[in-house]
Amino acid sequence: MKKYIKLAIGMLFTIIFLFFSYKSIGELDLRKVVTYPVNYFLVALSILFFIAAQWFRSLAWSRGMGRGFKTIQVFKAVCIGMAVNMVVPFRMGEALRIAVLGGTKDASYSRVGVNIILERLMDVVILICLAVSTLFFTNFGIEIEKKIIWLRNLAIAGIVFGVAITGILRWLYLNSKSQPAWLVKLLGYIEKAGLIKSPKVILYAGFYLLLSWLCVYICTLLGILSVGAELGRALPASLTVLTMTNLAMLIPAAPGGIGVFQYACIYSLELYKVASIQAAVLAILLHLIQYAAMLPLGFYYFITGKYSLKKIQSSGS
């Protein structure tokens, strides 16, 4: 019952955000939106960069926090997980990533889960840094700028706290023989991410995650350029769109963040005086680029991997 309530709330948010996003740009001829000239070569490049972003995300595991995993193995799980999130509610793709990677040789479900949590925490820090950087290019208004500065302070505090906690955990890990049994068990879970075994894990993982976000930025930039936007305007606009759409995706919505993605995209583009017709096209196009990149790969890896919903459900239980 709770799942259906969550789905209903997500659908409600989707309808509301779609309504306000397209209301803000005024009346548009739908036929003009559909037939608007697009440079499909740039769109194709944009799709490739979005795929490359997930490959770098996979390297953050295989060469960083999840050493022991093969890069292609993680890449398949990432593609499947993202594809599922695009078509199924309740963020089921994350659970699917655990099910696909967990249970294999030297890969328990708890180890995969710990790595996903670490990955998400690092993504949040990077996303907040991106949000703060948009202040150099965009006038959001005093209220929004105050919130972004608050996010900056929160990120700084989080980084300092994280470094301190990591140092304490590493000291406890190195002296685990003299620690209580419950603490040793807790350290065993954290150790699965390799975080306290070697602090270099954060450096390696962070480096590849930064490359991943850079590829997503280039993907967004190419998408905006594909509708004929000026390069000088597209460069900062892409950063704002990237930041705002990813922050908006934290709001409950229909699968794939439909509605909230479009609202955040149009709001961001309005700040740069992008024409209404271009903003409407981009709100659809930039989302479709992500679908075009992940759905075919996710479906292909799911089928060729001989996974089944029944098998995944039983393995995750």
Short mmCIF file of C-alpha atoms in Angstrom, two decimals:
data_model
loop_
_atom_site.label_atom_id
_atom_site.label_comp_id
_atom_site.label_asym_id
_atom_site.label_seq_id
_atom_site.Cartn_x
_atom_site.Cartn_y
_atom_site.Cartn_z
CA MET A 1 0.00 0.00 0.00
CA LYS A 2 2.84 2.39 0.90
CA LYS A 3 4.41 1.80 -2.53
CA TYR A 4 1.22 2.91 -4.28
CA ILE A 5 1.03 6.01 -2.08
CA LYS A 6 4.64 6.87 -3.01
CA LEU A 7 3.85 6.32 -6.68
CA ALA A 8 0.78 8.54 -6.45
CA ILE A 9 2.82 11.30 -4.77
CA GLY A 10 5.52 10.98 -7.44
CA MET A 11 2.96 11.20 -10.26
CA LEU A 12 1.37 14.24 -8.58
CA PHE A 13 4.74 16.02 -8.43
CA THR A 14 5.34 15.11 -12.08
CA ILE A 15 2.04 16.64 -13.20
CA ILE A 16 2.57 19.77 -11.10
CA PHE A 17 6.12 20.38 -12.32
CA LEU A 18 5.21 19.71 -15.95
CA PHE A 19 2.36 22.19 -15.66
CA PHE A 20 4.49 24.97 -14.17
CA SER A 21 7.48 24.32 -16.42
CA TYR A 22 5.57 24.76 -19.67
CA LYS A 23 3.29 27.45 -18.23
CA SER A 24 6.36 29.58 -17.55
CA ILE A 25 7.36 29.67 -21.22
CA GLY A 26 3.92 30.68 -22.46
CA GLU A 27 1.95 29.35 -25.41
CA LEU A 28 3.86 27.16 -27.83
CA ASP A 29 2.90 25.44 -31.01
CA LEU A 30 3.56 21.75 -30.26
CA ARG A 31 4.19 21.12 -33.95
CA LYS A 32 7.03 23.67 -33.92
CA VAL A 33 8.57 21.98 -30.90
CA VAL A 34 8.49 18.54 -32.55
CA THR A 35 9.81 19.81 -35.90
CA TYR A 36 12.44 22.16 -34.47
CA PRO A 37 15.77 21.75 -36.34
CA VAL A 38 18.29 19.73 -34.35
CA ASN A 39 21.90 18.84 -35.16
CA TYR A 40 21.71 15.07 -34.71
CA PHE A 41 25.47 14.64 -35.07
CA LEU A 42 25.91 16.63 -31.85
CA VAL A 43 23.09 14.64 -30.27
CA ALA A 44 24.90 11.40 -31.16
CA LEU A 45 28.12 12.75 -29.60
CA SER A 46 26.13 13.77 -26.55
CA ILE A 47 24.84 10.21 -26.15
CA LEU A 48 28.38 8.84 -26.40
CA PHE A 49 29.61 11.22 -23.68
CA PHE A 50 26.78 10.15 -21.38
CA ILE A 51 27.81 6.53 -21.89
CA ALA A 52 31.45 7.49 -21.25
CA ALA A 53 30.34 9.10 -17.98
CA GLN A 54 29.02 5.74 -16.77
CA TRP A 55 32.25 4.03 -17.83
CA PHE A 56 34.26 6.45 -15.65
CA ARG A 57 31.76 5.80 -12.85
CA SER A 58 32.56 2.11 -13.23
CA LEU A 59 36.29 2.87 -13.03
CA ALA A 60 35.63 4.63 -9.71
CA TRP A 61 34.70 1.16 -8.46
CA SER A 62 37.24 -1.09 -10.17
CA ARG A 63 40.20 1.22 -9.47
CA GLY A 64 38.95 2.84 -6.29
CA MET A 65 36.35 1.96 -3.69
CA GLY A 66 35.42 -1.43 -5.12
CA ARG A 67 38.73 -2.95 -6.15
CA GLY A 68 38.31 -6.54 -7.16
CA PHE A 69 35.35 -5.79 -9.40
CA LYS A 70 35.95 -5.86 -13.13
CA THR A 71 35.18 -2.55 -14.84
CA ILE A 72 32.89 -4.15 -17.42
CA GLN A 73 31.07 -5.98 -14.64
CA VAL A 74 30.32 -2.73 -12.83
CA PHE A 75 29.47 -0.95 -16.10
CA LYS A 76 26.82 -3.55 -16.89
CA ALA A 77 25.30 -3.14 -13.42
CA VAL A 78 25.31 0.67 -13.74
CA CYS A 79 23.58 0.54 -17.14
CA ILE A 80 20.97 -1.94 -15.94
CA GLY A 81 20.34 0.06 -12.76
CA MET A 82 19.96 3.39 -14.55
CA ALA A 83 17.71 1.88 -17.22
CA VAL A 84 15.43 0.42 -14.56
CA ASN A 85 15.26 3.76 -12.71
CA MET A 86 14.10 5.35 -15.96
CA VAL A 87 11.08 3.08 -16.37
CA VAL A 88 10.28 1.70 -12.90
CA PRO A 89 9.28 3.68 -9.77
CA PHE A 90 10.78 3.60 -6.25
CA ARG A 91 14.43 3.80 -7.48
CA MET A 92 14.41 0.03 -7.99
CA GLY A 93 17.54 0.36 -10.11
CA GLU A 94 19.71 0.78 -7.02
CA ALA A 95 18.43 -2.49 -5.56
CA LEU A 96 19.01 -4.11 -8.93
CA ARG A 97 22.64 -2.97 -8.98
CA ILE A 98 23.16 -4.70 -5.63
CA ALA A 99 21.46 -7.84 -6.91
CA VAL A 100 23.47 -7.92 -10.16
CA LEU A 101 26.88 -7.32 -8.52
CA GLY A 102 26.26 -9.04 -5.20
CA GLY A 103 26.51 -12.76 -4.78
CA THR A 104 29.32 -13.08 -7.31
CA LYS A 105 32.81 -14.22 -6.44
CA ASP A 106 34.32 -12.01 -3.71
CA ALA A 107 31.30 -9.68 -3.89
CA SER A 108 28.75 -9.90 -1.10
CA TYR A 109 25.54 -7.85 -1.15
CA SER A 110 26.73 -5.85 1.86
CA ARG A 111 29.97 -4.94 0.10
CA VAL A 112 28.08 -3.68 -2.96
CA GLY A 113 25.64 -1.77 -0.76
CA VAL A 114 28.43 -0.04 1.17
CA ASN A 115 30.12 0.99 -2.09
CA ILE A 116 26.86 2.42 -3.49
CA ILE A 117 26.36 4.48 -0.34
CA LEU A 118 29.94 5.80 -0.58
CA GLU A 119 29.47 6.60 -4.26
CA ARG A 120 26.26 8.53 -3.54
CA LEU A 121 27.91 10.52 -0.74
CA MET A 122 30.76 11.51 -3.07
CA ASP A 123 28.25 12.45 -5.78
CA VAL A 124 26.46 14.75 -3.32
CA VAL A 125 29.71 16.52 -2.44
CA ILE A 126 30.58 16.98 -6.13
CA LEU A 127 27.06 18.17 -6.93
CA ILE A 128 27.15 20.76 -4.13
CA CYS A 129 30.53 22.01 -5.43
CA LEU A 130 28.97 22.35 -8.90
CA ALA A 131 26.00 24.20 -7.41
CA VAL A 132 28.32 26.67 -5.69
CA SER A 133 30.33 27.18 -8.88
CA THR A 134 27.18 28.29 -10.75
CA LEU A 135 27.13 31.43 -8.57
CA PHE A 136 30.07 32.76 -10.60
CA PHE A 137 28.04 32.70 -13.83
CA THR A 138 24.39 33.19 -12.88
CA ASN A 139 22.25 35.66 -10.98
CA PHE A 140 19.74 33.44 -9.19
CA GLY A 141 18.38 36.07 -6.85
CA ILE A 142 19.21 36.63 -3.19
CA GLU A 143 17.03 33.86 -1.75
CA ILE A 144 18.38 31.07 -3.98
CA GLU A 145 21.97 32.30 -3.62
CA LYS A 146 21.61 32.14 0.17
CA LYS A 147 20.49 28.52 -0.11
CA ILE A 148 23.43 27.65 -2.37
CA ILE A 149 25.88 29.29 0.02
CA TRP A 150 24.29 27.25 2.81
CA LEU A 151 24.90 24.12 0.71
CA ARG A 152 28.53 25.20 0.28
CA ASN A 153 29.01 25.53 4.03
CA LEU A 154 27.32 22.18 4.54
CA ALA A 155 29.66 20.57 1.99
CA ILE A 156 32.75 22.05 3.66
CA ALA A 157 31.56 20.85 7.06
CA GLY A 158 30.79 17.43 5.60
CA ILE A 159 34.24 17.10 4.03
CA VAL A 160 35.98 18.10 7.27
CA PHE A 161 33.79 15.73 9.27
CA GLY A 162 34.32 12.92 6.73
CA VAL A 163 38.12 13.29 6.81
CA ALA A 164 38.11 13.28 10.62
CA ILE A 165 35.85 10.22 10.84
CA THR A 166 37.94 8.38 8.23
CA GLY A 167 41.09 9.06 10.23
CA ILE A 168 39.49 7.81 13.44
CA LEU A 169 38.13 4.68 11.74
CA ARG A 170 41.52 3.95 10.18
CA TRP A 171 43.20 4.20 13.59
CA LEU A 172 40.57 1.89 15.09
CA TYR A 173 41.00 -0.51 12.17
CA LEU A 174 44.78 -0.67 12.62
CA ASN A 175 44.22 -1.37 16.32
CA SER A 176 41.16 -3.58 15.88
CA LYS A 177 42.56 -6.41 18.01
CA SER A 178 42.02 -4.35 21.13
CA GLN A 179 38.52 -3.12 20.14
CA PRO A 180 35.11 -4.49 21.29
CA ALA A 181 33.48 -7.17 19.13
CA TRP A 182 30.64 -4.89 17.95
CA LEU A 183 33.14 -2.27 16.75
CA VAL A 184 35.20 -4.89 14.92
CA LYS A 185 32.02 -6.03 13.16
CA LEU A 186 31.18 -2.44 12.19
CA LEU A 187 34.71 -1.88 10.86
CA GLY A 188 34.32 -5.07 8.85
CA TYR A 189 31.36 -3.57 6.99
CA ILE A 190 33.14 -0.28 6.32
CA GLU A 191 36.23 -2.16 5.20
CA LYS A 192 34.18 -3.58 2.32
CA ALA A 193 34.49 -0.22 0.59
CA GLY A 194 38.26 -0.22 1.13
CA LEU A 195 37.91 3.21 2.72
CA ILE A 196 39.81 2.55 5.93
CA LYS A 197 42.16 0.01 4.40
CA SER A 198 43.64 2.70 2.18
CA PRO A 199 42.63 6.40 2.20
CA LYS A 200 43.79 6.53 -1.43
CA VAL A 201 40.44 4.93 -2.26
CA ILE A 202 38.76 8.34 -1.93
CA LEU A 203 41.34 9.97 -4.23
CA TYR A 204 41.02 7.35 -6.96
CA ALA A 205 37.23 7.14 -6.73
CA GLY A 206 36.87 10.91 -6.55
CA PHE A 207 39.09 11.41 -9.61
CA TYR A 208 37.03 9.06 -11.79
CA LEU A 209 33.73 10.42 -10.49
CA LEU A 210 34.91 13.93 -11.40
CA LEU A 211 35.67 12.67 -14.92
CA SER A 212 32.21 11.13 -14.99
CA TRP A 213 30.57 14.44 -14.12
CA LEU A 214 32.76 16.23 -16.67
CA CYS A 215 31.43 13.89 -19.37
CA VAL A 216 27.85 14.60 -18.25
CA TYR A 217 28.62 18.33 -18.51
CA ILE A 218 29.96 17.90 -22.06
CA CYS A 219 26.89 15.79 -22.86
CA THR A 220 24.64 18.64 -21.68
CA LEU A 221 26.70 21.23 -23.55
CA LEU A 222 26.50 19.31 -26.83
CA GLY A 223 22.76 18.88 -26.36
CA ILE A 224 22.27 22.62 -25.91
CA LEU A 225 24.51 23.41 -28.89
CA SER A 226 22.54 20.95 -31.03
CA VAL A 227 19.53 23.29 -31.10
CA GLY A 228 21.62 26.24 -32.28
CA ALA A 229 22.38 27.95 -28.97
CA GLU A 230 25.37 30.30 -28.86
CA LEU A 231 28.55 28.76 -27.40
CA GLY A 232 29.17 31.70 -25.04
CA ARG A 233 25.72 31.26 -23.54
CA ALA A 234 25.74 27.47 -23.68
CA LEU A 235 28.93 27.04 -21.60
CA PRO A 236 27.58 28.49 -18.33
CA ALA A 237 24.01 27.40 -19.06
CA SER A 238 25.13 23.78 -19.31
CA LEU A 239 26.66 23.92 -15.85
CA THR A 240 23.47 25.39 -14.39
CA VAL A 241 21.23 22.87 -16.18
CA LEU A 242 23.44 20.00 -15.01
CA THR A 243 23.33 21.18 -11.41
CA MET A 244 19.66 22.12 -11.22
CA THR A 245 18.34 19.00 -12.95
CA ASN A 246 20.34 16.68 -10.71
CA LEU A 247 19.24 18.52 -7.58
CA ALA A 248 15.64 18.44 -8.80
CA MET A 249 15.86 14.69 -9.38
CA LEU A 250 16.02 14.30 -5.58
CA ILE A 251 12.33 15.30 -5.51
CA PRO A 252 9.90 12.33 -5.70
CA ALA A 253 8.50 12.03 -9.19
CA ALA A 254 7.54 9.54 -11.87
CA PRO A 255 10.21 7.11 -13.15
CA GLY A 256 13.15 8.93 -14.69
CA GLY A 257 12.30 12.16 -12.87
CA ILE A 258 9.88 13.18 -15.61
CA GLY A 259 8.42 16.56 -14.82
CA VAL A 260 10.96 17.76 -12.29
CA PHE A 261 13.75 17.37 -14.88
CA GLN A 262 11.82 19.49 -17.39
CA TYR A 263 11.02 22.16 -14.79
CA ALA A 264 14.64 22.47 -13.62
CA CYS A 265 15.89 22.53 -17.22
CA ILE A 266 13.52 25.27 -18.35
CA TYR A 267 14.12 27.31 -15.18
CA SER A 268 17.89 27.12 -15.73
CA LEU A 269 17.67 28.11 -19.39
CA GLU A 270 15.41 31.06 -18.61
CA LEU A 271 18.21 32.51 -16.47
CA TYR A 272 20.31 32.78 -19.65
CA LYS A 273 17.51 34.25 -21.78
CA VAL A 274 17.30 31.16 -23.99
CA ALA A 275 14.36 31.42 -26.39
CA SER A 276 11.15 29.72 -25.22
CA ILE A 277 11.03 27.36 -28.19
CA GLN A 278 14.65 26.26 -27.56
CA ALA A 279 14.01 25.79 -23.84
CA ALA A 280 10.95 23.63 -24.57
CA VAL A 281 12.87 21.50 -27.05
CA LEU A 282 15.88 21.11 -24.73
CA ALA A 283 13.72 20.11 -21.76
CA ILE A 284 12.64 17.11 -23.83
CA LEU A 285 15.84 16.51 -25.81
CA LEU A 286 18.30 16.46 -22.88
CA HIS A 287 16.16 13.90 -21.08
CA LEU A 288 15.77 11.77 -24.20
CA ILE A 289 19.56 11.74 -24.64
CA GLN A 290 19.91 10.00 -21.28
CA TYR A 291 17.19 7.51 -22.18
CA ALA A 292 18.79 6.85 -25.57
CA ALA A 293 22.15 6.22 -23.89
CA MET A 294 21.02 3.89 -21.08
CA LEU A 295 17.84 2.06 -22.11
CA PRO A 296 19.33 0.08 -25.04
CA LEU A 297 22.50 -0.82 -23.10
CA GLY A 298 20.58 -1.68 -19.93
CA PHE A 299 18.15 -3.89 -21.85
CA TYR A 300 20.99 -5.57 -23.78
CA TYR A 301 23.05 -6.36 -20.68
CA PHE A 302 19.96 -7.55 -18.81
CA ILE A 303 19.04 -9.99 -21.60
CA THR A 304 22.55 -11.22 -22.39
CA GLY A 305 23.34 -11.57 -18.69
CA LYS A 306 20.50 -14.06 -18.41
CA TYR A 307 19.01 -12.24 -15.46
CA SER A 308 15.41 -12.75 -14.47
CA LEU A 309 13.27 -10.79 -12.05
CA LYS A 310 12.56 -13.98 -10.10
CA LYS A 311 16.27 -14.82 -9.84
CA ILE A 312 17.18 -11.27 -8.78
CA GLN A 313 14.42 -11.17 -6.18
CA SER A 314 15.49 -14.47 -4.67
CA SER A 315 19.18 -13.52 -4.67
CA GLY A 316 18.53 -10.26 -2.93
CA SER A 317 16.39 -11.77 -0.19
#
